[in-house]
Short mmCIF file of C-alpha atoms in Angstrom, two decimals:
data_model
loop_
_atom_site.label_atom_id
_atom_site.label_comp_id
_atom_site.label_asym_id
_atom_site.label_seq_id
_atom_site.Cartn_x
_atom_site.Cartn_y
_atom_site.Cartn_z
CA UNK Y 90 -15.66 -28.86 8.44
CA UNK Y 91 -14.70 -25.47 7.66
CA UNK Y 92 -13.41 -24.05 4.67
CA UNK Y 93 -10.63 -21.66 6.82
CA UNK Y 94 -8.10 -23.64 9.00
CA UNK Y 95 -5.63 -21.60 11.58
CA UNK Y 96 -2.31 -22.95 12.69
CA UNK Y 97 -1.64 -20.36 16.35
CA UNK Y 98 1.81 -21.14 16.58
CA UNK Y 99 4.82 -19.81 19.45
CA UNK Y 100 7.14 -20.59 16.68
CA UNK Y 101 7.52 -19.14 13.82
CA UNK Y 102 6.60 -22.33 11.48
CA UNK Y 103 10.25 -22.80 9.38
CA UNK Y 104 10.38 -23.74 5.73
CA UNK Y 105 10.82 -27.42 6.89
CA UNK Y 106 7.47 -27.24 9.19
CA UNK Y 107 5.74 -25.73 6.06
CA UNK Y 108 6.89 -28.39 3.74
CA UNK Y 109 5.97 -31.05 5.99
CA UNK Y 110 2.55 -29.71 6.27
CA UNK Y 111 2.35 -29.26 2.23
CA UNK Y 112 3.22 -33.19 2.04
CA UNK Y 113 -0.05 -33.64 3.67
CA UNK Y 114 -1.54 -34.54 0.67
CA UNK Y 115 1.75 -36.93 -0.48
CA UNK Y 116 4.65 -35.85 -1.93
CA UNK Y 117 2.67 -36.42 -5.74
CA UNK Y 118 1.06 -32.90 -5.27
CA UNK Y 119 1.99 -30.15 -7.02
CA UNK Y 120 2.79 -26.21 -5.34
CA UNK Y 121 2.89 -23.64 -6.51
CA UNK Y 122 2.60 -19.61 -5.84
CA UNK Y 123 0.96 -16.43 -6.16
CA UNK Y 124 0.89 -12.87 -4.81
CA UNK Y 125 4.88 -12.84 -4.70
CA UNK Y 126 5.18 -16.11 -3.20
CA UNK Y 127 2.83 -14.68 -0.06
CA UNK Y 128 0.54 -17.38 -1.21
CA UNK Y 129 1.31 -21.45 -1.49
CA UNK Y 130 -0.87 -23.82 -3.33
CA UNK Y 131 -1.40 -27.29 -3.54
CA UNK Y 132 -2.82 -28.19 -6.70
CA UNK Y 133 -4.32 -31.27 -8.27
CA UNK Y 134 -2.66 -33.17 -11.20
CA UNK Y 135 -3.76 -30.41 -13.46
CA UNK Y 136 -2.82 -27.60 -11.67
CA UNK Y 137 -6.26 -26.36 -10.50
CA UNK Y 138 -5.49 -25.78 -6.24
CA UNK Y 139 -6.82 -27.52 -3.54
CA UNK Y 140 -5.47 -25.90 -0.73
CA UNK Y 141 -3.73 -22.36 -0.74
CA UNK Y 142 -1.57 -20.69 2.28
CA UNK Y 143 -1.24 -17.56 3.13
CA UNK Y 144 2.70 -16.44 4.97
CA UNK Y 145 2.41 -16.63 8.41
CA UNK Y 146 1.52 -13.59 10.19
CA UNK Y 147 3.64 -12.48 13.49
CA UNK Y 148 0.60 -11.08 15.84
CA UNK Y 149 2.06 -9.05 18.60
CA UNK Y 150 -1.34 -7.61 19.68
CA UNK Y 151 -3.03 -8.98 22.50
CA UNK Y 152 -6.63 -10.64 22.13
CA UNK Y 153 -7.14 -10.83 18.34
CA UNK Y 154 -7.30 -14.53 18.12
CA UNK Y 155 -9.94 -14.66 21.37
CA UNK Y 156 -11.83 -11.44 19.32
CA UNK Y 157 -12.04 -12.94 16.16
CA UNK Y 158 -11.93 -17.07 16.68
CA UNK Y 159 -12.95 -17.00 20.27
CA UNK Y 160 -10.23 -19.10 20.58
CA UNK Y 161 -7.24 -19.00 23.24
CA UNK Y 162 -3.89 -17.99 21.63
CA UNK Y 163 0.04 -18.47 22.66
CA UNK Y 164 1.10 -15.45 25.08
CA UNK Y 165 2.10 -12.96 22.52
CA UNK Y 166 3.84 -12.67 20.09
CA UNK Y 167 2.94 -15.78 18.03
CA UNK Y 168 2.27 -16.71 14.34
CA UNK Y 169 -1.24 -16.97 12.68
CA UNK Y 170 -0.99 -19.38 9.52
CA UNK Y 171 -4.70 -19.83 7.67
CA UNK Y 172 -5.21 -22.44 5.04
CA UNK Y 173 -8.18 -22.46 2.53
CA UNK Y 174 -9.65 -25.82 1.27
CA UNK Y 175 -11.66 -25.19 -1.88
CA UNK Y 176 -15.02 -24.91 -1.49
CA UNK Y 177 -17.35 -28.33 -1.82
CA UNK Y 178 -14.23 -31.03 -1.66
CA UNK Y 179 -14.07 -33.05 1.56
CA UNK Y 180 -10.55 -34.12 0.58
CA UNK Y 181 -9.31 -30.71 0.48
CA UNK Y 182 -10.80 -29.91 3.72
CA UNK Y 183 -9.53 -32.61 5.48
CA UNK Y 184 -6.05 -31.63 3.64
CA UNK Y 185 -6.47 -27.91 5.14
CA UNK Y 186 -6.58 -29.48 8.64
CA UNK Y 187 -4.04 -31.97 8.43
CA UNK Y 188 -1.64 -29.28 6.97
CA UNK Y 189 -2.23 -27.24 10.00
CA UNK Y 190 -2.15 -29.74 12.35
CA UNK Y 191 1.35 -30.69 11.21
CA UNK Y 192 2.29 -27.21 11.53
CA UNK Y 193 0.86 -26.30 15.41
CA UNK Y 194 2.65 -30.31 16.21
CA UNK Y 195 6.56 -28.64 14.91
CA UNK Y 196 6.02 -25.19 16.27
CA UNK Y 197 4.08 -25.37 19.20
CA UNK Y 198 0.78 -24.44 18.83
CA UNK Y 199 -2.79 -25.08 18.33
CA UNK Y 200 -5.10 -25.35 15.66
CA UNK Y 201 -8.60 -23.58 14.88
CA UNK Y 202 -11.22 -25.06 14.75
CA UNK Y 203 -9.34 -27.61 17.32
CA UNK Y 204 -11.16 -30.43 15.61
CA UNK Y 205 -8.71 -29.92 12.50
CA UNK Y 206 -5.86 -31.04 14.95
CA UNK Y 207 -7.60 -34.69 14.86
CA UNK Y 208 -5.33 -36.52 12.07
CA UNK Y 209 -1.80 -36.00 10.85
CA UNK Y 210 -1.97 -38.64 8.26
CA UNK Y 211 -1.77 -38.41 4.60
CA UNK Y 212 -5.23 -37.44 2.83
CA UNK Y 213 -5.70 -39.25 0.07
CA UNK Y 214 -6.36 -37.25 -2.83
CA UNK Y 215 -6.02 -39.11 -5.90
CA UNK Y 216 -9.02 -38.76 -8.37
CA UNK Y 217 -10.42 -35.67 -6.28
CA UNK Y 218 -12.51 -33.26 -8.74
CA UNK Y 219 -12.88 -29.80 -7.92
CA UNK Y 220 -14.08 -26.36 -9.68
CA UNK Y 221 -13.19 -25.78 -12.68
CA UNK Y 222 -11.40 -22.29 -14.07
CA UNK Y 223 -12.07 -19.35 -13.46
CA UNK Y 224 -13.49 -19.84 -9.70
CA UNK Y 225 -10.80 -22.24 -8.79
CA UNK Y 226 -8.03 -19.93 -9.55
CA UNK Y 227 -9.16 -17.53 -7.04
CA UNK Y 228 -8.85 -19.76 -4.49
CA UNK Y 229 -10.56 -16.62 -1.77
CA UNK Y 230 -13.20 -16.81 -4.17
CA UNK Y 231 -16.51 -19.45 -4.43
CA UNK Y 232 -18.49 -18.80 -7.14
CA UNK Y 233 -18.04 -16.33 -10.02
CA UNK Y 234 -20.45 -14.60 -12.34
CA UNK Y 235 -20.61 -11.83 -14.63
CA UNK Y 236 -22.27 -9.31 -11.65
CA UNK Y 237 -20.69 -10.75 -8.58
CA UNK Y 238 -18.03 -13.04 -6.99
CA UNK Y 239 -19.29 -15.13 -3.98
CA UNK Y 240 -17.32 -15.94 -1.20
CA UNK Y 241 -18.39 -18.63 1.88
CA UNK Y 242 -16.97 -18.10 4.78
CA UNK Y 243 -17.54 -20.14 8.00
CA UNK Y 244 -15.52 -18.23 11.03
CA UNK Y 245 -17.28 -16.85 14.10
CA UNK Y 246 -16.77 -13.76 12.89
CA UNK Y 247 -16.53 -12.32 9.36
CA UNK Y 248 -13.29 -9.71 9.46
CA UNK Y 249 -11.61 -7.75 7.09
CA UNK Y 250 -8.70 -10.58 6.82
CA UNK Y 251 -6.05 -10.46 4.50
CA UNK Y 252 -7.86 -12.48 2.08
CA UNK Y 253 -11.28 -10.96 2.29
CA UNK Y 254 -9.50 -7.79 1.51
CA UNK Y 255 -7.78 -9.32 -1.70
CA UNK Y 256 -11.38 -10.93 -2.68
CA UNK Y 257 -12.81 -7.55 -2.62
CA UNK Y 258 -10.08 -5.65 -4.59
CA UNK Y 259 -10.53 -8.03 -7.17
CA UNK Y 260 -13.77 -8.00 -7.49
CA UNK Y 261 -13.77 -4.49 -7.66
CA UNK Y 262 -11.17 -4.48 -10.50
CA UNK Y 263 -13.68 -6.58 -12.32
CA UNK Y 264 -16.77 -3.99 -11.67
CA UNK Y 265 -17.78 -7.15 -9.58
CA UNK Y 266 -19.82 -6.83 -5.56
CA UNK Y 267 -18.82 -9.68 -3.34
CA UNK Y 268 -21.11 -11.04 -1.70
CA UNK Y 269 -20.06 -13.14 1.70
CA UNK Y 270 -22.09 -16.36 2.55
CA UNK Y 271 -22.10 -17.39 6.32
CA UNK Y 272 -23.73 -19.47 8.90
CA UNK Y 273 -26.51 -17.80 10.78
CA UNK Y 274 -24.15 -17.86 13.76
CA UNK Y 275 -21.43 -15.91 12.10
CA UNK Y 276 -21.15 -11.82 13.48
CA UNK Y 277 -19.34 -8.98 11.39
CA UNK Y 278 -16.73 -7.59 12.60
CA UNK Y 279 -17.36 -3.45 12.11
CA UNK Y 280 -14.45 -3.17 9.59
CA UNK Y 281 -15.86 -5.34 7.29
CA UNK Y 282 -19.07 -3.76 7.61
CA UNK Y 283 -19.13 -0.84 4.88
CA UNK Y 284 -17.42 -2.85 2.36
CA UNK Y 285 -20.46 -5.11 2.45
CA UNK Y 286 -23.31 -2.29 2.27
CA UNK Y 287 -22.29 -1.05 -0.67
CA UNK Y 288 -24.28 -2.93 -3.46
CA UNK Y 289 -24.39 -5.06 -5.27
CA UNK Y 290 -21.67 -6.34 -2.46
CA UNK Y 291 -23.94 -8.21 0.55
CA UNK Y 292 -23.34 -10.20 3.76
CA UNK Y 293 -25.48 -13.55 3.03
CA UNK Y 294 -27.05 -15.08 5.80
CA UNK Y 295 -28.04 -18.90 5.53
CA UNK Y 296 -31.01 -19.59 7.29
CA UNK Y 297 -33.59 -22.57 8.02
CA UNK Y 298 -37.08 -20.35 7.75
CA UNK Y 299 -36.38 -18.10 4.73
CA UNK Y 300 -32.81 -19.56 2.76
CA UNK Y 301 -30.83 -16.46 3.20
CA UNK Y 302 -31.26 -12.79 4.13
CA UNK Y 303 -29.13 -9.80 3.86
CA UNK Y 304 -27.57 -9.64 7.64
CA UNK Y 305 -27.51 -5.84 7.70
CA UNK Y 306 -31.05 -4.99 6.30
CA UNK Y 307 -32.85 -8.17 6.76
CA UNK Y 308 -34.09 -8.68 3.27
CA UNK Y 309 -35.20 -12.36 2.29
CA UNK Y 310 -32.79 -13.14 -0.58
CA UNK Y 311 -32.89 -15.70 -2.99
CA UNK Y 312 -29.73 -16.74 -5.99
CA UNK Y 313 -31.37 -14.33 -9.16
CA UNK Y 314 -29.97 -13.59 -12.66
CA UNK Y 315 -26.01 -14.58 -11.58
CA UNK Y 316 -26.48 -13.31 -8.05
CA UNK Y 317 -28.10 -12.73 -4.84
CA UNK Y 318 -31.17 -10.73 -4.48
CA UNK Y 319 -33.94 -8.95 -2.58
CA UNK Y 320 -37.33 -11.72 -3.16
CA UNK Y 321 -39.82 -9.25 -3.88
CA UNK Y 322 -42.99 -9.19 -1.39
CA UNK Y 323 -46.73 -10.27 -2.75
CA UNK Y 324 -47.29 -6.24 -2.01
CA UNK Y 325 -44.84 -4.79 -4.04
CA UNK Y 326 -45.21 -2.63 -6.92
CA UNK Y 327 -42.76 -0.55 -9.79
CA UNK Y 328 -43.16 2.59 -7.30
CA UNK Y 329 -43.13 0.31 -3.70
CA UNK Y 330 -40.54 -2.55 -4.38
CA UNK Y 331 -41.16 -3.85 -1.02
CA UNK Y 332 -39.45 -7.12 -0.21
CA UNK Y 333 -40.03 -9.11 2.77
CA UNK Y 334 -37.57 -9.23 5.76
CA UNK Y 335 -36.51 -12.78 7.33
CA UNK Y 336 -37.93 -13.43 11.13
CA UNK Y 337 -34.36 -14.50 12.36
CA UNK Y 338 -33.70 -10.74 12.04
CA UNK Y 339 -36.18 -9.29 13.78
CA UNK Y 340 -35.45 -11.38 16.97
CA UNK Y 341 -34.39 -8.99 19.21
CA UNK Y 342 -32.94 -9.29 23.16
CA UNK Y 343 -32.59 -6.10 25.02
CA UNK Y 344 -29.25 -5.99 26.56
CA UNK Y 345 -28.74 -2.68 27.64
CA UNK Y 346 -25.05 -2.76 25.89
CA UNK Y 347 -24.56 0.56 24.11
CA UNK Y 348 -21.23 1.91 21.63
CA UNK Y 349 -20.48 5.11 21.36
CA UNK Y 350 -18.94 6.24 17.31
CA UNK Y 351 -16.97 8.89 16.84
CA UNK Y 352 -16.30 9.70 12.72
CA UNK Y 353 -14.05 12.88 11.84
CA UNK Y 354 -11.89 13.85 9.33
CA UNK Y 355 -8.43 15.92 9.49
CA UNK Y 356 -6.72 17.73 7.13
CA UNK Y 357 -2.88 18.30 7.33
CA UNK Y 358 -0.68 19.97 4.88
CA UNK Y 359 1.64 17.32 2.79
CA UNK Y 360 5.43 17.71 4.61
CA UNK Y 361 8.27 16.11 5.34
CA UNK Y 362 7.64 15.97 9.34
CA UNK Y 363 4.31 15.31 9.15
CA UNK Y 364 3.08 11.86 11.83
CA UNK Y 365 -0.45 10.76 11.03
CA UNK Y 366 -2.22 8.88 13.57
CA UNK Y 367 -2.34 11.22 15.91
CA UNK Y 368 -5.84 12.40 16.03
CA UNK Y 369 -6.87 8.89 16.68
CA UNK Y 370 -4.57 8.39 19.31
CA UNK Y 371 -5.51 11.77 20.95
CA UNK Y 372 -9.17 10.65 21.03
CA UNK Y 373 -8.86 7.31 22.11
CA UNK Y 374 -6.76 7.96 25.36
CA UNK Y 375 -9.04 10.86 26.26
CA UNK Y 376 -11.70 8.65 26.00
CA UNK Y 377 -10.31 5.18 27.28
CA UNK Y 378 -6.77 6.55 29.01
CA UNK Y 379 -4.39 4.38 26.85
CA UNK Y 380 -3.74 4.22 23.38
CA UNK Y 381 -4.85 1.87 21.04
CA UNK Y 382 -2.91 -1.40 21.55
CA UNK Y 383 -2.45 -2.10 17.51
CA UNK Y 384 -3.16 -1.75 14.16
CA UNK Y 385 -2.62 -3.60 10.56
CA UNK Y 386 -3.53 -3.51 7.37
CA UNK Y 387 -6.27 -5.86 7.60
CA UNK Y 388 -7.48 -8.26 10.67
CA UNK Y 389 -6.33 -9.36 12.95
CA UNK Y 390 -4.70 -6.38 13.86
CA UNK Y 391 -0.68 -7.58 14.04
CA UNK Y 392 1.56 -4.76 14.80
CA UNK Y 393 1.86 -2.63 18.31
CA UNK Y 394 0.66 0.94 17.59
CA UNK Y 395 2.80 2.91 16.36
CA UNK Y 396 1.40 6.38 14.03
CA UNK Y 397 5.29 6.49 12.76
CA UNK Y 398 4.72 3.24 11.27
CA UNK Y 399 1.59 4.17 9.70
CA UNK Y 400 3.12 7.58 8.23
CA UNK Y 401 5.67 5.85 6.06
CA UNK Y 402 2.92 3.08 4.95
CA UNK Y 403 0.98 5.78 3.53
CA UNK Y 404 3.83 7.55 2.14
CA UNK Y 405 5.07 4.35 0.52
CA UNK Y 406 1.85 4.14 -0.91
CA UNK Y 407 0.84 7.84 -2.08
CA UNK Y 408 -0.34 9.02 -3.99
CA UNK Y 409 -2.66 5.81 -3.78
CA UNK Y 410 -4.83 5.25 -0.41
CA UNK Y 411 -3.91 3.37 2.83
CA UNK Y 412 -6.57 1.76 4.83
CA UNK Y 413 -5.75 0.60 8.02
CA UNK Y 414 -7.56 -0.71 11.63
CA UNK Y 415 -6.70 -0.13 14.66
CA UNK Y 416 -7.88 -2.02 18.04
CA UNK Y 417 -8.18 -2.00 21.56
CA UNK Y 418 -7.05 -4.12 24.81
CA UNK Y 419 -9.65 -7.01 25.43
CA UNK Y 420 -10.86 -4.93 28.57
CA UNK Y 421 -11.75 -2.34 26.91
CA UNK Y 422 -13.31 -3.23 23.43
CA UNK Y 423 -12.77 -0.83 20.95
CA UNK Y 424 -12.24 -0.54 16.74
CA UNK Y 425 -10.94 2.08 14.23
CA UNK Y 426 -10.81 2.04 10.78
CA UNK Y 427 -8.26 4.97 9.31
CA UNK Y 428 -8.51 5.72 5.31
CA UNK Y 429 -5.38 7.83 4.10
CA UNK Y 430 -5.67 9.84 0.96
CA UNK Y 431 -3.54 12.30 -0.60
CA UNK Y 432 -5.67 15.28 -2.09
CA UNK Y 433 -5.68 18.45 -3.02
CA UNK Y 434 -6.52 19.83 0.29
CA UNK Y 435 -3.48 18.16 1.60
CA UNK Y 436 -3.44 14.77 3.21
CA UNK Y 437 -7.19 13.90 4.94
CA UNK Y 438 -7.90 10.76 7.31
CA UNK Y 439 -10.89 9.78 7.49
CA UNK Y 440 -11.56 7.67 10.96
CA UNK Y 441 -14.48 5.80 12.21
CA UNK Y 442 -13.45 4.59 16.19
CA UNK Y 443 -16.22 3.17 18.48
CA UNK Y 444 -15.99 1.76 22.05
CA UNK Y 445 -18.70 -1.03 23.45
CA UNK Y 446 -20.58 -0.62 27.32
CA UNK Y 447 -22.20 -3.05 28.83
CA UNK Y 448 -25.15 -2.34 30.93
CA UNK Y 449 -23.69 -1.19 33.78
CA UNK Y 450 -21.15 1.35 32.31
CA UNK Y 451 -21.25 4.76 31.46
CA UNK Y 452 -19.76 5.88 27.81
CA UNK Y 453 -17.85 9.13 28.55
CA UNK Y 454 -20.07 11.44 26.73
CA UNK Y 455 -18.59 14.11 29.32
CA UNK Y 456 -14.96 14.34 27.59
CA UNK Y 457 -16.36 14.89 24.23
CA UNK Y 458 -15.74 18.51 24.18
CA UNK Y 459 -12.27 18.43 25.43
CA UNK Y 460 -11.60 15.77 22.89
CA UNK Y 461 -13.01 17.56 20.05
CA UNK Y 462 -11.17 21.04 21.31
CA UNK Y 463 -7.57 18.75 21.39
CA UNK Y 464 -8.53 17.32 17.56
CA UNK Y 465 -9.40 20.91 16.44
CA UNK Y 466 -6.65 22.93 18.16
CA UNK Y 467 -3.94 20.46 17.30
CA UNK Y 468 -4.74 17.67 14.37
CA UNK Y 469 -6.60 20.25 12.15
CA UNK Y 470 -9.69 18.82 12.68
CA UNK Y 471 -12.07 19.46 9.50
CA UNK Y 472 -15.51 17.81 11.20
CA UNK Y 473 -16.61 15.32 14.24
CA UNK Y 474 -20.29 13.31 14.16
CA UNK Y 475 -20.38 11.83 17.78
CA UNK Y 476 -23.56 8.82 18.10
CA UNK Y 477 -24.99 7.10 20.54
CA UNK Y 478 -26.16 3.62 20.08
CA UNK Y 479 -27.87 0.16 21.52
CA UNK Y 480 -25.36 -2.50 20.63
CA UNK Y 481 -23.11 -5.35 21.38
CA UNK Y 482 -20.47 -4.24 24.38
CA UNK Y 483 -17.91 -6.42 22.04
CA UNK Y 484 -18.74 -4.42 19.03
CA UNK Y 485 -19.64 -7.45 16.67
CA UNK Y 486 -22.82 -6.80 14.46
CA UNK Y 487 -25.11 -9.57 14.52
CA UNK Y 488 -27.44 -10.62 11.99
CA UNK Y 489 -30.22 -8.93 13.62
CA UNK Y 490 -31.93 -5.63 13.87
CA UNK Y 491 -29.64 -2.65 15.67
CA UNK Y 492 -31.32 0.63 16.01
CA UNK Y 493 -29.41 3.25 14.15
CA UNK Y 494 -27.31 5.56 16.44
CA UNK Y 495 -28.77 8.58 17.42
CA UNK Y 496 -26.30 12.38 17.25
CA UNK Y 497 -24.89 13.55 20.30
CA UNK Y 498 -22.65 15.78 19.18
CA UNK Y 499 -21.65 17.77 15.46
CA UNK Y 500 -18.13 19.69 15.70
CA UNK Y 501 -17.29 21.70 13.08
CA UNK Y 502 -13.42 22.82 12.56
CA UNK Y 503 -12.31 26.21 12.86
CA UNK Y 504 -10.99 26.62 9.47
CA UNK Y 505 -14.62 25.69 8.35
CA UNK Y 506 -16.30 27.77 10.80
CA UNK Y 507 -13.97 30.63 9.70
CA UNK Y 508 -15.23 30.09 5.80
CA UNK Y 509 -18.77 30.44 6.34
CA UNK Y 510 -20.46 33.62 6.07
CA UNK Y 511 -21.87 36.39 8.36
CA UNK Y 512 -22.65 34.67 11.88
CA UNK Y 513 -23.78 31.45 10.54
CA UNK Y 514 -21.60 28.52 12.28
CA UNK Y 515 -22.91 30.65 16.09
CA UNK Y 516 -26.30 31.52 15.16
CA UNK Y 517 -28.35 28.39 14.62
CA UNK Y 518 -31.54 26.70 15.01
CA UNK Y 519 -31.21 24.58 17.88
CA UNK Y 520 -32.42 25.19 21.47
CA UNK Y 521 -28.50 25.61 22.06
CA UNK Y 522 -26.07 27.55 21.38
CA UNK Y 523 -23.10 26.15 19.71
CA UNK Y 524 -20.04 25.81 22.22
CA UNK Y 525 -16.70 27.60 20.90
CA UNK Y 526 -13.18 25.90 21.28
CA UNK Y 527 -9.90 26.56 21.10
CA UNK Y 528 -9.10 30.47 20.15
CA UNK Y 529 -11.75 32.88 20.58
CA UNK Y 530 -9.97 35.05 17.02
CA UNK Y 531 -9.83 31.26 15.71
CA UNK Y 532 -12.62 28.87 17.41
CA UNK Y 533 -14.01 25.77 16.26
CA UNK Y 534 -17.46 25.14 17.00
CA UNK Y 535 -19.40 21.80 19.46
CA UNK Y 536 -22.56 21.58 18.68
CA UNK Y 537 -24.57 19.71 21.14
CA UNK Y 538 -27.43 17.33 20.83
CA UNK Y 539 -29.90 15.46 22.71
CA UNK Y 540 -28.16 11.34 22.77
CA UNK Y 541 -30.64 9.56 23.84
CA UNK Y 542 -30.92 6.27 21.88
CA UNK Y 543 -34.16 5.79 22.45
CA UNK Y 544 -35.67 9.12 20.81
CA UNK Y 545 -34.58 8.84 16.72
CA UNK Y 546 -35.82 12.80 17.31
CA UNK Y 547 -32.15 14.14 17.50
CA UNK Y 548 -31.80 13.35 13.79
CA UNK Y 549 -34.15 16.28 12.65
CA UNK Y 550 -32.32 18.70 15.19
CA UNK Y 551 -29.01 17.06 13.31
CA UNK Y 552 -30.77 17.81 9.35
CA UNK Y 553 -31.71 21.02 10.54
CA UNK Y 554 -28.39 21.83 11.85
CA UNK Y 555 -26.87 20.49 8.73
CA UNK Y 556 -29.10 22.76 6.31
CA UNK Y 557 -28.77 25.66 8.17
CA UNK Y 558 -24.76 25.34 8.25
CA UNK Y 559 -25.12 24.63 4.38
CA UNK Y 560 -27.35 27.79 3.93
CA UNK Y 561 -29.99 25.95 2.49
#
């Protein structure tokens, strides 16, 4: 059974739902709380928990629970409980389950997986043993060393959830990487994704030919000096450290599903009427017709869009960052991740949006120029990398070989283009000329390039580009 158990509720589960479900394990257990009381625990006889949920989440954005459980969800809005079993106890599993299943029975809902909706009895939990301190009282976290924390997770699909995000703030406090253990059938969903590239931090594929591999690179792994590792190949040497890469990885199906990526950055000057969000907005109806249809502060994304809503989170937050995501209607896939920083520039966001296309659609590489002339004439736009790229239409990454994108288009902002010396940002060495927008006293600058994902050749026109703009 799973280590994660959902409660999808219509109702939002009362104190007296929740405290039936905590009886699940009889009314001997203990509870207690962390994180503010956002967290309830049931613990063993000495304390160490068995069982810690999280406050239920309103989700008032269509097609999370399908995107991220494949599962079907109340009409919305509805409530999304989890409950996490410590890792390696049956009893606390089965206590997981039961508590949701009590919950979904009083407010009207469903249970994922559905099998946890099997038994509302009491679990008996007398005797249980479970991990000792410190691993146990991080209940988001597995295993715990002196280089890494470990965390298992066994979901279809590996998002930056409320927990994860927790797990990797504290490991990061600790000068710890986290390193996420799934099935081989578990995707990623593409906001988790750069939290787990940056090492020692690793997605950790189990598989039956080669134990585990890194899901992103492919690298055979193996549990080294406190964590996991890159096995090193028979071939490799102190100037080659070659390591082997697993055969699930490399098995490939051509699908003829492409995304399309769009990463920029905007600067604004710090004021009282400033509305952030807007950029992203701007692009995604030019590129999709409609806005995005929520965000949150981790996934699933819970709250209708709204950039007013984001603009006093980040100010409640300055001067420290705000990370947010932002998604798109189930017809038309699409995911952004927004980072907020206060600097001395003024106040930057840094956004990474992509749409998927199945075979038979047609990403609108046509609007790209108006879009980047509306981000650079009205949002301040500071730079734009446009990429092309073979990939899933739903915009999961499986743990398999994807082709890196390949540059369509470079935009460079006019404040930029107005800072560089003599002719540079016009003159360059590509076959085209750059294309000016906005103001010809004031333009930024669309610099086009050749897209096609199946010629990585665009990427020297892009370092070229790149060196020449630098003066190098």
């Amino acid at each position: 059974m799973t280590k994660d158990v959902i409660a999808l509720t219509q109702r939002m589960p009362d104190p007296g739902a929740i405290l039936t479900g905590l009886l699940s394990g009889g009314p001997d257990k203990l509870v207690d709380t962390r994180g503010e009381g956002a967290v309830v625990r049931l613990c063993d006889s000495e304390g160490r928990p068995l069982v810690s949920v999280e406050a239920p989440l309103l989700v008032q954005v269509p097609g999370e629970a399908e995107r991220l459980l494949g599962a079907t969800a109340p009409p919305v809005p509805y409530w999304w409980t989890e409950a996490r079993a410590t890792t390696g106890v049956e009893e606390a599993e089965r206590l997981a389950g039961t508590f949701a299943a009590r919950l979904a029975a009083l407010a009207d809902g469903s249970t994922w997986p559905p099998e946890a909706a099997r038994s509302l009895a009491v679990v008996e939990t007398d005797g249980v043993s479970i991990a000792p301190t410190p691993a146990a009282e991080q209940p988001a976290v597995d295993v715990l060393t002196d280089k890494v924390a470990v965390v298992i997770q066994d979901r279809p699909v590996l998002a930056m959830t409320a927990w994860l995000s927790d797990a990797f703030q504290t490991a990061a406090t600790a000068e710890l990487g986290l390193q996420v253990v799934t099935p081989p059938g578990t995707t990623l969903s593409p906001a988790a994704r750069d939290s787990l590239s940056i090492w020692p931090s690793r997605w950790v594929v189990r598989d039956e030919r080669d134990g585990y591999y890194d899901g992103l690179t492919g690298a055979v792994l193996r549990w080294q000096d406190g964590m996991f590792a890159p096995v090193p190949s028979a071939e490799a040497t102190a100037d080659d450290p070659r390591t082997p890469v697993a055969a699930s990885y490399k098995e490939v199906t051509v699908t003829g599903e492409r995304q399309l990526a769009v990463t920029f950055r905007t600067v604004h000057p710090a004021g009282e009427d400033l509305v952030l969000g807007g950029a992203l907005e701007t692009t995604w109806r030019e590129l999709t017709g409609a806005p995005p249809a929520g965000w949150g502060t981790a996934e699933p994304a819970n709250l209708p869009w709204s950039p007013r809503q984001i603009t006093d989170l980040a100010r409640e937050r300055a001067p420290e960052p705000t990370w947010a995501v932002a998604v798109g209607s189930p017809d038309r896939p699409g995911l952004a991740t927004v980072r907020i920083s206060r600097t001395k520039a003024g106040v930057e966001e840094d956004v990474t949006l992509m749409f998927g296309y199945g075979p038979d659609e047609q990403p609108p590489v046509e609007a790209l120029p108006r879009v980047a002339e509306v981000l650079a004439t009205r949002h301040r736009l500071q730079s734009m990398l446009v990429q092309l790229r073979k990939a899933r239409r739903d915009l999961a990454v499986s743990p398999r070989f994807e082709g890196p994108g390949v540059p369509v288009a470079f935009v460079l902002g006019a404040e930029e283009v107005r800072q560089m010396p003599d002719d540079r940002a016009r003159r360059t060495p590509l076959s085209q000329p750059p294309v000016p927008l906005g103001p010809k006293t004031r333009p930024a600058m669309y610099y086009a390039l050749p897209g096609d994902p199946s010629d990585l050749s665009g990427w020297q026109d892009f370092e070229r580009l790149m060196r020449h703009l630098k003066g190098e």
